[in-house]
Coordinates of C-alpha atoms in Angstrom, one line a residue:
Chain A
X1 CA -16.2 31.5 -8.9
X2 CA -15.2 28.1 -10.1
X3 CA -15.5 25.2 -7.5
X4 CA -12.3 24.5 -5.6
X5 CA -11.1 21.7 -3.7
X6 CA -8.2 21.6 -1.3
X7 CA -6.1 18.3 -1.5
X8 CA -2.8 17.4 0.1
X9 CA -0.6 15.0 -1.5
X10 CA -0.4 11.8 0.6
X11 CA 2.4 9.2 0.7
X12 CA 0.4 6.8 -1.0
X13 CA -0.1 9.2 -4.1
X14 CA 3.4 9.1 -4.4
X15 CA 5.9 6.5 -6.7
X16 CA 9.4 5.5 -6.1
X17 CA 10.5 8.3 -8.5
X18 CA 9.5 10.5 -5.4
X19 CA 6.4 12.5 -6.9
X20 CA 2.7 11.8 -7.5
X21 CA 2.2 8.8 -10.0
X22 CA 1.0 10.1 -13.1
X23 CA -2.4 8.2 -13.0
X24 CA -3.3 9.3 -9.3
X25 CA -3.5 12.8 -10.8
X26 CA -6.7 12.0 -12.6
X27 CA -8.1 10.3 -9.6
X28 CA -7.5 13.6 -7.5
X29 CA -9.3 15.3 -10.3
X30 CA -12.2 13.1 -9.6
X31 CA -12.2 13.7 -6.1
X32 CA -13.4 17.4 -6.8
X33 CA -15.7 16.2 -9.0
X34 CA -17.4 14.2 -6.3
X35 CA -17.0 17.3 -3.9
X36 CA -18.4 19.4 -6.5
X37 CA -21.5 17.1 -6.7
X38 CA -22.0 17.0 -2.9
X39 CA -21.7 21.2 -2.7
X40 CA -24.6 21.0 -5.3
X41 CA -26.8 18.7 -2.8
X42 CA -26.3 15.4 -4.8
X43 CA -26.1 12.6 -2.5
X44 CA -22.9 10.7 -3.5
X45 CA -23.6 7.4 -2.3
X46 CA -26.9 7.3 -4.7
X47 CA -25.3 9.0 -7.5
X48 CA -22.5 6.5 -7.8
X49 CA -24.4 3.2 -7.2
X50 CA -27.8 4.4 -8.8
X51 CA -28.8 1.0 -10.7
X52 CA -30.5 3.0 -13.3
X53 CA -28.4 6.2 -14.4
X54 CA -24.5 6.2 -14.5
X55 CA -22.2 8.6 -16.1
X56 CA -19.2 6.6 -17.2
X57 CA -16.0 8.4 -18.5
X58 CA -15.4 7.7 -22.1
X59 CA -12.2 9.8 -22.4
X60 CA -9.8 11.6 -20.2
X61 CA -6.5 13.4 -20.6
X62 CA -3.9 15.3 -18.6
X63 CA -0.7 17.4 -19.0
X64 CA 1.8 17.7 -16.4
X65 CA 3.8 20.8 -16.0
X66 CA 5.4 20.5 -12.7
X67 CA 6.0 17.4 -10.4
X68 CA 3.9 17.4 -7.0
X69 CA 5.5 15.9 -4.0
X70 CA 4.3 14.7 -0.9
X71 CA 2.7 17.4 1.4
X72 CA 2.3 19.7 -1.3
X73 CA -1.1 21.4 -1.3
X74 CA -3.3 21.1 -4.4
X75 CA -6.0 23.6 -5.2
X76 CA -8.1 21.8 -7.9
X77 CA -10.6 23.9 -9.6
X78 CA -13.1 22.5 -12.2
X79 CA -15.4 23.9 -14.6
X80 CA -17.9 21.6 -16.3
X81 CA -19.6 21.9 -19.8
X82 CA -22.7 20.0 -21.3
X83 CA -21.4 18.8 -25.0
X84 CA -24.7 17.1 -26.0
X85 CA -27.9 15.9 -24.9
X86 CA -26.2 12.9 -23.1
X87 CA -22.5 14.0 -22.6
X88 CA -20.8 16.7 -20.6
X89 CA -17.1 17.2 -19.9
X90 CA -15.0 18.8 -17.2
X91 CA -12.0 20.7 -17.5
X92 CA -9.6 20.9 -14.1
X93 CA -6.7 22.7 -13.2
X94 CA -4.3 21.9 -10.2
X95 CA -2.5 24.7 -8.8
X96 CA 0.2 24.9 -6.0
X97 CA 1.3 28.2 -4.7
X98 CA -0.6 30.1 -7.8
X99 CA 1.3 27.8 -10.3
X100 CA -0.4 25.5 -12.7
X101 CA 1.3 22.3 -12.2
X102 CA -1.2 19.9 -14.2
X103 CA -4.6 20.5 -16.4
X104 CA -7.0 17.5 -16.9
X105 CA -10.3 16.8 -18.8
X106 CA -12.6 14.0 -18.5
X107 CA -15.8 13.3 -20.8
X108 CA -18.5 11.7 -19.3
X109 CA -21.8 9.9 -20.9
X110 CA -24.9 9.0 -19.6
X111 CA -26.4 5.7 -19.9
X112 CA -29.1 3.1 -18.7
X113 CA -26.9 1.1 -16.6
X114 CA -28.9 -2.2 -17.5
X115 CA -28.7 -2.1 -21.1
X116 CA -25.6 0.1 -20.9
X117 CA -27.1 2.5 -23.9
X118 CA -27.1 6.4 -24.0
X119 CA -29.8 8.5 -22.6
X120 CA -30.6 12.0 -21.9
X121 CA -28.9 13.8 -19.2
X122 CA -30.9 13.6 -15.8
X123 CA -32.3 17.0 -14.3
X124 CA -30.1 16.2 -11.3
X125 CA -26.7 16.7 -13.3
X126 CA -28.2 19.4 -15.6
X127 CA -28.8 21.6 -12.7
X128 CA -25.2 20.7 -11.3
X129 CA -23.7 21.6 -15.1
X130 CA -25.8 25.0 -15.0
X131 CA -25.0 26.1 -11.6
X132 CA -21.2 25.4 -12.1
X133 CA -21.0 26.7 -15.5
X134 CA -22.6 30.1 -14.2
X135 CA -20.1 30.3 -11.2
X136 CA -17.2 29.7 -13.8
X137 CA -18.5 32.3 -16.2
X138 CA -19.3 34.8 -13.3
X139 CA -15.6 34.5 -12.1
X140 CA -14.5 34.9 -15.8
X141 CA -16.3 38.2 -16.1
X142 CA -14.7 39.7 -12.8
X143 CA -11.1 38.4 -14.0
X144 CA -11.5 40.6 -17.5
X145 CA -13.3 43.5 -15.3
X146 CA -10.1 43.7 -13.4
X147 CA -7.9 43.6 -16.3
X148 CA -9.8 46.4 -18.2
Chain B
X1 CA -8.2 15.2 23.0
X2 CA -6.5 12.4 20.4
X3 CA -5.8 13.7 16.9
X4 CA -8.6 13.4 14.5
X5 CA -8.6 13.6 10.6
X6 CA -11.9 14.0 8.7
X7 CA -12.0 12.1 5.3
X8 CA -14.7 11.7 3.0
X9 CA -15.0 8.1 1.1
X10 CA -14.3 8.5 -2.6
X11 CA -15.3 6.6 -5.5
X12 CA -11.8 5.4 -6.1
X13 CA -11.6 4.0 -2.5
X14 CA -14.5 1.7 -3.1
X15 CA -14.6 -1.6 -5.1
X16 CA -17.1 -4.0 -7.1
X17 CA -19.1 -4.8 -4.0
X18 CA -19.8 -1.3 -3.5
X19 CA -17.9 -0.6 -0.2
X20 CA -14.4 0.8 0.6
X21 CA -11.6 -1.8 -0.5
X22 CA -10.2 -3.4 2.6
X23 CA -6.6 -2.5 2.0
X24 CA -7.7 1.3 1.1
X25 CA -8.5 1.5 4.8
X26 CA -5.2 1.0 6.1
X27 CA -4.2 3.9 3.3
X28 CA -6.6 6.1 4.9
X29 CA -5.3 5.5 8.4
X30 CA -1.8 6.3 7.0
X31 CA -3.6 9.9 5.9
X32 CA -4.5 10.7 9.2
X33 CA -0.9 9.7 10.6
X34 CA 0.6 12.1 7.9
X35 CA -1.9 14.8 9.0
X36 CA -0.9 14.5 12.8
X37 CA 2.8 14.8 11.8
X38 CA 2.0 18.0 9.7
X39 CA 0.1 19.6 12.9
X40 CA 3.2 18.7 15.0
X41 CA 5.3 21.2 12.7
X42 CA 6.9 17.9 10.9
X43 CA 7.5 19.0 7.0
X44 CA 5.9 16.0 5.3
X45 CA 8.1 16.2 2.0
X46 CA 11.4 15.9 4.1
X47 CA 10.3 13.4 6.6
X48 CA 8.8 10.9 4.0
X49 CA 11.9 11.3 1.6
X50 CA 14.6 11.8 4.0
X51 CA 17.8 10.1 2.7
X52 CA 19.0 9.0 6.1
X53 CA 16.4 8.3 8.5
X54 CA 12.9 6.2 7.8
X55 CA 10.0 4.8 9.5
X56 CA 8.9 1.8 7.4
X57 CA 6.0 -0.1 9.0
X58 CA 7.0 -3.9 10.2
X59 CA 3.3 -4.5 11.1
X60 CA -0.4 -3.6 10.3
X61 CA -3.3 -4.9 11.4
X62 CA -7.2 -3.9 10.9
X63 CA -10.6 -5.0 11.9
X64 CA -13.8 -4.2 10.0
X65 CA -17.2 -3.8 11.8
X66 CA -19.0 -2.1 9.3
X67 CA -19.0 -1.4 5.5
X68 CA -18.0 2.0 4.5
X69 CA -19.8 3.6 1.5
X70 CA -19.0 6.3 -1.3
X71 CA -19.7 9.4 0.4
X72 CA -19.6 8.4 3.9
X73 CA -17.6 11.0 6.6
X74 CA -15.0 9.1 8.3
X75 CA -13.7 10.5 11.4
X76 CA -10.2 8.8 12.0
X77 CA -8.3 9.4 15.5
X78 CA -5.1 8.0 16.3
X79 CA -3.1 7.5 19.7
X80 CA 0.7 6.8 19.0
X81 CA 2.8 4.9 21.5
X82 CA 6.8 4.3 22.0
X83 CA 7.3 0.7 22.2
X84 CA 10.9 0.6 22.5
X85 CA 14.2 2.6 21.7
X86 CA 13.5 2.2 18.0
X87 CA 10.0 1.2 17.7
X88 CA 6.5 3.1 18.2
X89 CA 2.9 2.0 17.0
X90 CA 0.0 3.8 16.4
X91 CA -3.8 2.7 17.0
X92 CA -6.6 4.1 14.8
X93 CA -10.4 4.2 15.1
X94 CA -12.5 5.1 12.2
X95 CA -16.0 6.4 13.1
X96 CA -19.0 7.4 11.1
X97 CA -22.1 9.1 12.7
X98 CA -20.6 8.1 16.3
X99 CA -20.0 4.5 15.3
X100 CA -16.9 2.9 15.3
X101 CA -16.5 1.0 11.8
X102 CA -13.2 0.0 11.6
X103 CA -10.0 -0.3 14.0
X104 CA -6.3 -0.5 13.2
X105 CA -2.7 -0.5 14.2
X106 CA 0.5 0.3 12.6
X107 CA 3.9 -0.5 14.0
X108 CA 7.2 1.5 12.9
X109 CA 11.0 1.1 13.3
X110 CA 13.5 3.6 13.0
X111 CA 16.1 3.0 10.3
X112 CA 19.0 4.2 8.7
X113 CA 18.0 4.2 5.0
X114 CA 21.6 3.4 3.4
X115 CA 22.2 0.5 5.6
X116 CA 18.4 -0.1 6.5
X117 CA 19.3 -1.0 10.3
X118 CA 17.6 -0.1 13.3
X119 CA 18.6 3.4 14.7
X120 CA 17.0 5.3 17.9
X121 CA 13.8 7.5 17.3
X122 CA 14.8 10.9 16.1
X123 CA 14.0 13.7 18.5
X124 CA 11.6 15.0 16.2
X125 CA 9.5 11.7 16.2
X126 CA 9.7 11.5 19.9
X127 CA 8.3 15.1 20.0
X128 CA 5.7 14.3 18.0
X129 CA 4.9 10.8 20.3
X130 CA 4.8 12.7 23.6
X131 CA 2.6 15.3 22.4
X132 CA 0.2 12.9 20.7
X133 CA 0.2 10.7 23.9
X134 CA -0.5 13.5 26.2
X135 CA -3.3 14.9 24.2
X136 CA -4.9 11.5 24.0
X137 CA -4.3 10.4 28.1
X138 CA -6.2 14.1 28.6
X139 CA -8.8 13.3 26.8
X140 CA -9.2 9.5 28.4
X141 CA -8.9 11.6 31.8
X142 CA -12.0 13.9 30.9
X143 CA -14.0 10.9 29.9
X144 CA -13.3 9.1 33.0
X145 CA -13.9 12.3 35.2
X146 CA -17.3 12.7 33.3
X147 CA -18.4 9.1 34.2
X148 CA -17.5 9.2 37.8
Chain C
X1 CA 4.7 -8.2 -33.3
X2 CA 4.0 -5.0 -31.5
X3 CA 4.7 -6.2 -27.4
X4 CA 1.7 -7.6 -25.7
X5 CA 0.8 -7.8 -21.8
X6 CA -1.7 -10.3 -20.4
X7 CA -3.4 -8.7 -17.4
X8 CA -6.3 -10.0 -15.6
X9 CA -8.7 -7.6 -13.9
X10 CA -8.5 -7.7 -10.1
X11 CA -11.0 -6.6 -7.7
X12 CA -9.2 -3.9 -6.5
X13 CA -9.0 -2.2 -10.1
X14 CA -13.1 -1.8 -9.5
X15 CA -15.0 0.6 -8.2
X16 CA -18.9 0.7 -7.0
X17 CA -20.2 1.0 -10.4
X18 CA -18.7 -2.7 -10.4
X19 CA -16.1 -1.9 -13.7
X20 CA -12.4 -1.0 -13.8
X21 CA -12.1 2.7 -12.3
X22 CA -10.9 5.2 -15.2
X23 CA -7.5 5.7 -13.9
X24 CA -6.7 2.6 -13.1
X25 CA -6.7 1.8 -16.9
X26 CA -3.7 4.1 -17.3
X27 CA -1.8 2.3 -14.4
X28 CA -2.5 -1.0 -16.4
X29 CA -1.1 0.5 -19.5
X30 CA 2.3 1.7 -17.5
X31 CA 2.4 -2.0 -16.3
X32 CA 2.6 -3.1 -19.9
X33 CA 5.3 -0.3 -20.3
X34 CA 7.3 -1.9 -17.9
X35 CA 7.1 -5.2 -19.1
X36 CA 8.1 -4.0 -22.1
X37 CA 11.2 -2.4 -20.8
X38 CA 12.0 -5.6 -19.0
X39 CA 11.8 -7.8 -22.1
X40 CA 14.3 -5.4 -23.6
X41 CA 16.7 -6.4 -21.2
X42 CA 16.4 -3.0 -19.0
X43 CA 16.4 -3.5 -15.2
X44 CA 13.4 -1.8 -13.7
X45 CA 14.6 -0.9 -10.4
X46 CA 17.5 0.9 -11.7
X47 CA 15.5 2.4 -14.5
X48 CA 12.8 3.9 -12.2
X49 CA 14.7 5.0 -9.5
X50 CA 17.9 6.3 -11.4
X51 CA 19.2 9.3 -9.5
X52 CA 20.3 11.2 -13.1
X53 CA 18.0 10.2 -15.9
X54 CA 13.9 10.0 -15.7
X55 CA 11.3 9.8 -18.0
X56 CA 8.3 11.5 -16.6
X57 CA 5.0 11.6 -18.3
X58 CA 3.9 15.0 -19.4
X59 CA 0.8 13.8 -21.1
X60 CA -1.7 11.2 -21.1
X61 CA -5.2 10.6 -22.6
X62 CA -7.2 7.5 -22.6
X63 CA -10.4 6.6 -24.5
X64 CA -13.0 4.1 -23.3
X65 CA -15.2 1.7 -25.5
X66 CA -16.4 -0.9 -23.3
X67 CA -16.7 -1.5 -19.5
X68 CA -14.1 -3.8 -18.0
X69 CA -15.5 -6.4 -15.3
X70 CA -13.4 -8.2 -12.5
X71 CA -11.8 -11.3 -14.0
X72 CA -11.8 -10.2 -17.4
X73 CA -8.5 -11.2 -19.4
X74 CA -7.0 -8.0 -21.0
X75 CA -4.4 -8.1 -23.7
X76 CA -2.5 -4.7 -23.8
X77 CA -0.4 -4.2 -27.1
X78 CA 1.9 -1.0 -27.2
X79 CA 4.0 0.8 -29.7
X80 CA 6.3 3.6 -28.8
X81 CA 7.9 6.2 -30.8
X82 CA 10.4 8.8 -30.8
X83 CA 9.0 12.2 -31.2
X84 CA 12.2 14.5 -30.8
X85 CA 15.6 14.5 -29.4
X86 CA 14.1 14.2 -25.6
X87 CA 10.8 13.0 -26.1
X88 CA 8.7 9.8 -26.7
X89 CA 5.2 8.4 -26.8
X90 CA 3.7 5.0 -26.3
X91 CA 0.2 4.2 -28.0
X92 CA -1.9 1.4 -26.2
X93 CA -4.5 -0.8 -27.2
X94 CA -6.6 -2.9 -24.7
X95 CA -8.4 -6.0 -25.8
X96 CA -10.7 -8.3 -24.4
X97 CA -11.7 -11.4 -26.5
X98 CA -10.7 -9.6 -29.7
X99 CA -12.5 -6.4 -29.1
X100 CA -10.9 -3.2 -28.3
X101 CA -12.2 -1.7 -25.2
X102 CA -9.8 1.1 -24.5
X103 CA -6.9 2.9 -26.2
X104 CA -4.3 5.1 -24.6
X105 CA -1.0 7.3 -25.1
X106 CA 1.4 8.5 -22.8
X107 CA 4.0 11.2 -23.5
X108 CA 7.3 11.1 -21.8
X109 CA 10.2 13.6 -21.8
X110 CA 13.8 12.8 -20.9
X111 CA 15.2 14.9 -17.9
X112 CA 18.2 15.1 -15.7
X113 CA 16.7 14.2 -12.4
X114 CA 18.5 16.9 -10.0
X115 CA 18.0 19.9 -12.3
X116 CA 14.7 18.9 -13.9
X117 CA 15.8 19.9 -17.1
X118 CA 15.1 18.2 -20.4
X119 CA 18.2 15.9 -21.8
X120 CA 18.6 13.6 -24.9
X121 CA 17.2 10.2 -24.5
X122 CA 19.5 7.7 -23.4
X123 CA 21.0 5.2 -25.7
X124 CA 19.1 2.3 -23.5
X125 CA 15.7 4.0 -24.2
X126 CA 16.8 4.5 -28.0
X127 CA 17.4 0.8 -28.3
X128 CA 14.1 0.2 -27.0
X129 CA 12.3 2.5 -28.8
X130 CA 14.0 1.1 -32.3
X131 CA 13.4 -2.6 -31.0
X132 CA 9.8 -2.2 -30.4
X133 CA 9.1 0.3 -33.4
X134 CA 10.7 -2.5 -35.7
X135 CA 8.5 -5.2 -34.2
X136 CA 5.3 -3.2 -34.5
X137 CA 6.4 -2.2 -38.2
X138 CA 6.8 -5.6 -39.3
X139 CA 3.2 -6.6 -37.8
X140 CA 1.8 -3.9 -39.8
X141 CA 3.6 -5.1 -42.9
X142 CA 2.4 -8.4 -42.6
X143 CA -1.2 -7.6 -41.9
X144 CA -1.1 -5.6 -44.8
X145 CA 0.5 -8.3 -46.9
X146 CA -2.5 -10.8 -45.7
X147 CA -5.2 -8.4 -46.8
X148 CA -3.2 -7.8 -50.6
Chain D
X1 CA 1.4 -28.2 -3.1
X2 CA -0.1 -24.9 -2.0
X3 CA -1.2 -22.5 -4.4
X4 CA 1.4 -19.9 -5.8
X5 CA 1.0 -16.6 -7.5
X6 CA 3.7 -14.9 -9.3
X7 CA 3.6 -11.1 -9.2
X8 CA 6.1 -8.8 -10.4
X9 CA 6.2 -5.2 -8.4
X10 CA 5.1 -2.6 -10.5
X11 CA 6.1 1.3 -10.3
X12 CA 2.7 2.2 -9.0
X13 CA 3.1 -0.5 -6.1
X14 CA 6.1 1.8 -4.8
X15 CA 5.9 5.1 -2.9
X16 CA 8.5 8.3 -2.5
X17 CA 10.3 5.8 -0.2
X18 CA 11.3 3.5 -3.1
X19 CA 9.8 0.5 -1.8
X20 CA 6.0 -1.1 -2.3
X21 CA 3.7 1.0 -0.1
X22 CA 2.6 -1.4 3.1
X23 CA -1.0 -1.4 2.2
X24 CA -0.5 -2.3 -1.4
X25 CA 1.0 -5.7 -0.1
X26 CA -2.6 -6.7 1.0
X27 CA -3.7 -5.9 -2.2
X28 CA -1.3 -8.3 -3.8
X29 CA -2.3 -10.6 -1.5
X30 CA -5.9 -10.4 -2.3
X31 CA -4.7 -10.9 -6.2
X32 CA -3.4 -14.3 -5.4
X33 CA -6.7 -15.2 -3.7
X34 CA -8.8 -14.1 -6.6
X35 CA -6.3 -16.2 -8.8
X36 CA -6.8 -19.4 -6.7
X37 CA -10.3 -18.9 -6.9
X38 CA -10.3 -18.6 -10.8
X39 CA -7.9 -21.9 -10.5
X40 CA -10.8 -23.9 -8.8
X41 CA -13.1 -23.0 -11.6
X42 CA -14.8 -20.2 -9.9
X43 CA -15.8 -17.2 -12.2
X44 CA -14.7 -14.0 -10.4
X45 CA -17.1 -11.5 -11.8
X46 CA -20.0 -13.6 -10.6
X47 CA -18.2 -14.4 -7.2
X48 CA -17.2 -10.8 -6.5
X49 CA -20.5 -9.3 -7.7
X50 CA -22.8 -11.9 -6.5
X51 CA -26.2 -9.7 -5.5
X52 CA -26.8 -12.5 -2.5
X53 CA -23.7 -14.1 -1.2
X54 CA -20.5 -12.0 -0.2
X55 CA -17.4 -12.7 1.6
X56 CA -15.9 -9.4 3.0
X57 CA -12.9 -9.3 4.8
X58 CA -13.5 -8.6 8.7
X59 CA -9.6 -8.9 9.7
X60 CA -6.3 -8.5 7.9
X61 CA -2.6 -8.3 9.3
X62 CA 0.7 -8.3 7.6
X63 CA 4.3 -8.2 8.8
X64 CA 7.2 -7.0 6.8
X65 CA 10.5 -8.4 7.0
X66 CA 12.4 -7.0 3.7
X67 CA 11.5 -4.2 1.3
X68 CA 10.1 -5.0 -1.7
X69 CA 11.2 -2.8 -4.7
X70 CA 10.1 -2.1 -8.3
X71 CA 10.9 -4.9 -10.7
X72 CA 11.0 -7.7 -7.8
X73 CA 9.6 -10.7 -8.6
X74 CA 7.3 -11.9 -6.0
X75 CA 6.0 -15.4 -5.4
X76 CA 2.9 -15.5 -3.2
X77 CA 1.8 -18.6 -1.7
X78 CA -1.6 -19.2 0.4
X79 CA -3.3 -21.4 2.5
X80 CA -7.1 -21.2 3.4
X81 CA -8.5 -22.8 6.7
X82 CA -12.0 -22.7 7.7
X83 CA -12.5 -21.5 10.9
X84 CA -16.4 -22.1 11.6
X85 CA -19.7 -22.4 9.8
X86 CA -19.5 -19.1 8.3
X87 CA -15.7 -18.0 8.5
X88 CA -12.5 -18.6 7.0
X89 CA -9.1 -17.4 6.9
X90 CA -6.1 -17.3 4.3
X91 CA -2.4 -17.2 5.3
X92 CA -0.2 -15.8 2.8
X93 CA 3.8 -15.6 2.1
X94 CA 5.3 -13.6 0.2
X95 CA 8.8 -14.5 -1.3
X96 CA 11.7 -13.0 -3.1
X97 CA 14.6 -15.3 -4.4
X98 CA 13.8 -17.9 -1.6
X99 CA 13.6 -15.2 1.2
X100 CA 10.5 -14.5 2.9
X101 CA 9.6 -10.8 2.9
X102 CA 6.2 -10.7 4.3
X103 CA 3.3 -12.8 5.8
X104 CA -0.1 -11.7 5.8
X105 CA -3.6 -13.1 6.9
X106 CA -7.3 -12.1 5.8
X107 CA -10.2 -13.4 7.6
X108 CA -13.6 -13.5 5.9
X109 CA -17.3 -14.1 6.8
X110 CA -20.0 -15.1 4.4
X111 CA -22.9 -12.9 4.6
X112 CA -26.0 -12.4 2.7
X113 CA -25.6 -9.1 0.9
X114 CA -29.2 -7.4 1.3
X115 CA -29.4 -7.7 5.1
X116 CA -25.7 -8.1 5.6
X117 CA -26.2 -10.9 8.2
X118 CA -23.7 -13.8 8.4
X119 CA -24.5 -17.2 6.9
X120 CA -23.3 -20.8 6.3
X121 CA -20.4 -20.8 3.9
X122 CA -21.3 -21.7 0.2
X123 CA -20.6 -25.0 -1.5
X124 CA -18.4 -23.4 -3.7
X125 CA -16.1 -21.9 -1.4
X126 CA -16.4 -25.1 0.8
X127 CA -14.9 -26.8 -2.1
X128 CA -11.9 -24.1 -2.6
X129 CA -11.6 -24.5 0.8
X130 CA -11.1 -28.2 1.0
X131 CA -8.9 -28.4 -2.4
X132 CA -6.3 -25.9 -1.3
X133 CA -5.9 -27.0 2.2
X134 CA -5.2 -30.7 1.0
X135 CA -3.0 -29.7 -1.4
X136 CA -0.8 -27.4 1.3
X137 CA -1.3 -30.6 3.4
X138 CA 0.3 -32.4 0.8
X139 CA 3.1 -30.3 0.4
X140 CA 3.7 -30.0 4.2
X141 CA 3.8 -33.9 4.4
X142 CA 6.2 -34.2 1.7
X143 CA 8.5 -31.7 3.3
X144 CA 8.4 -33.4 6.2
X145 CA 9.3 -36.8 4.7
X146 CA 12.1 -35.3 3.4
X147 CA 13.8 -34.0 6.0
X148 CA 13.3 -37.4 8.2

């Protein structure tokens, strides 16, 4: 199965139009990424404040299909994929009651923090990429088998 | 027992000093309030977008004892108390590994949304106040009994 | 000239990595959009809480070229473009000291708020689209003339 | 005159109740503090990411008198005051069209970042405290003179 994160929509996520403010949806996706790192045994504090290695986002995009309201129960699933020796991306799907309400992607590059130059993905993140990729593939295979 | 809400510190809660941005702590307390309303059977979407009755915050304060870092597991407990016919306040305590790291208060007034004038607390919120107050008192009584 | 919005990076825009949190960049772009609407004579409160017409974002994307730090002076320029009878998009460029640090796009659809169905762009937004498009084209033409 | 900061209310400051989310008001006050530091010649990036000295907030409180809507033009004035050898506080007043809509206080302690122990206020912040305090006193004196 691909990793999933359950998240309620809070009042502060919303705006005066009564729905989740668009940019906050990307923040919620990033929370799912953080939970997935923690589930893989990565220490979040160390990971996000590591003085030598960081994984800044170089691209993000998001598509909105349905509005999200205060109190809605979101299920965020994510599938990461390695793109090159120093890059990976994560695809997110947000579901409410079995309906996809948004999809998003974040693309990350591994850098040396002090010089801000690219460097090879660390073994820790490669392990996370592999585990989550395999879990997602297994889920896809099972789904396909059920259809056939 | 008083109502408790478990909340991890996410990357977006933090600032360039490496800890949770001070105002976000009040947002986390408000999330606990929302979870407590939901636990009491209140529909959050209806509650927070009700076109006739609202409970805006007229005062908030917060004391910080320890910094909170990305990945920290917060336990937020809250105790509400009715202050008058149209006002209530909520006291929050945030704990990490049995240490109190912050305390906060929010004070709310019941208003008629269109006229923005005060009105008596609704039966729904009175029920929530009573339930949570009683739970908190029971917890206090048990604690006292254990000490004696 | 295309519309520009000057914005300092505040402490709350940053995260524990010491730079602006990625999703906040889209929020800053939206501020530029709001300022551009106001400059065109649109009342922002009415526009964003209009009970009949709204322009929710159906897609957003952003590319990051350089990190943004607390205190950095951003110049956000934007160019809107009508896409169809009920859609438009806005292209944003964020510049620090003449260097492009990020680019973003938001795509908006005009809807009837109560039914949440698409409807034709209002005359107010068509006027804003036309004005800002023309200004941007004039700027492009002048730039080209200077080069030739 | 006491330092003032002009700030429009943006869409992302609001929540589904149609007004500024309560905790965001403290964020707006902090922006005023940052602008005031910059006006005093302090480099914000250095100040907020100094690896040795920091001024974390140990207490904040805020009172709300009127709701703030998207597009409202806020004037935030602030007066800082030294409290002890290692502490200061800032009083904020938020005004819309000559009406006070909110008042807030933040209390800061000077710490050594690595040990997180209290230390004496730096000369830089003492200079800022003195300048802003004197400006505020001059304003008070002039106001009093006008009344007499």
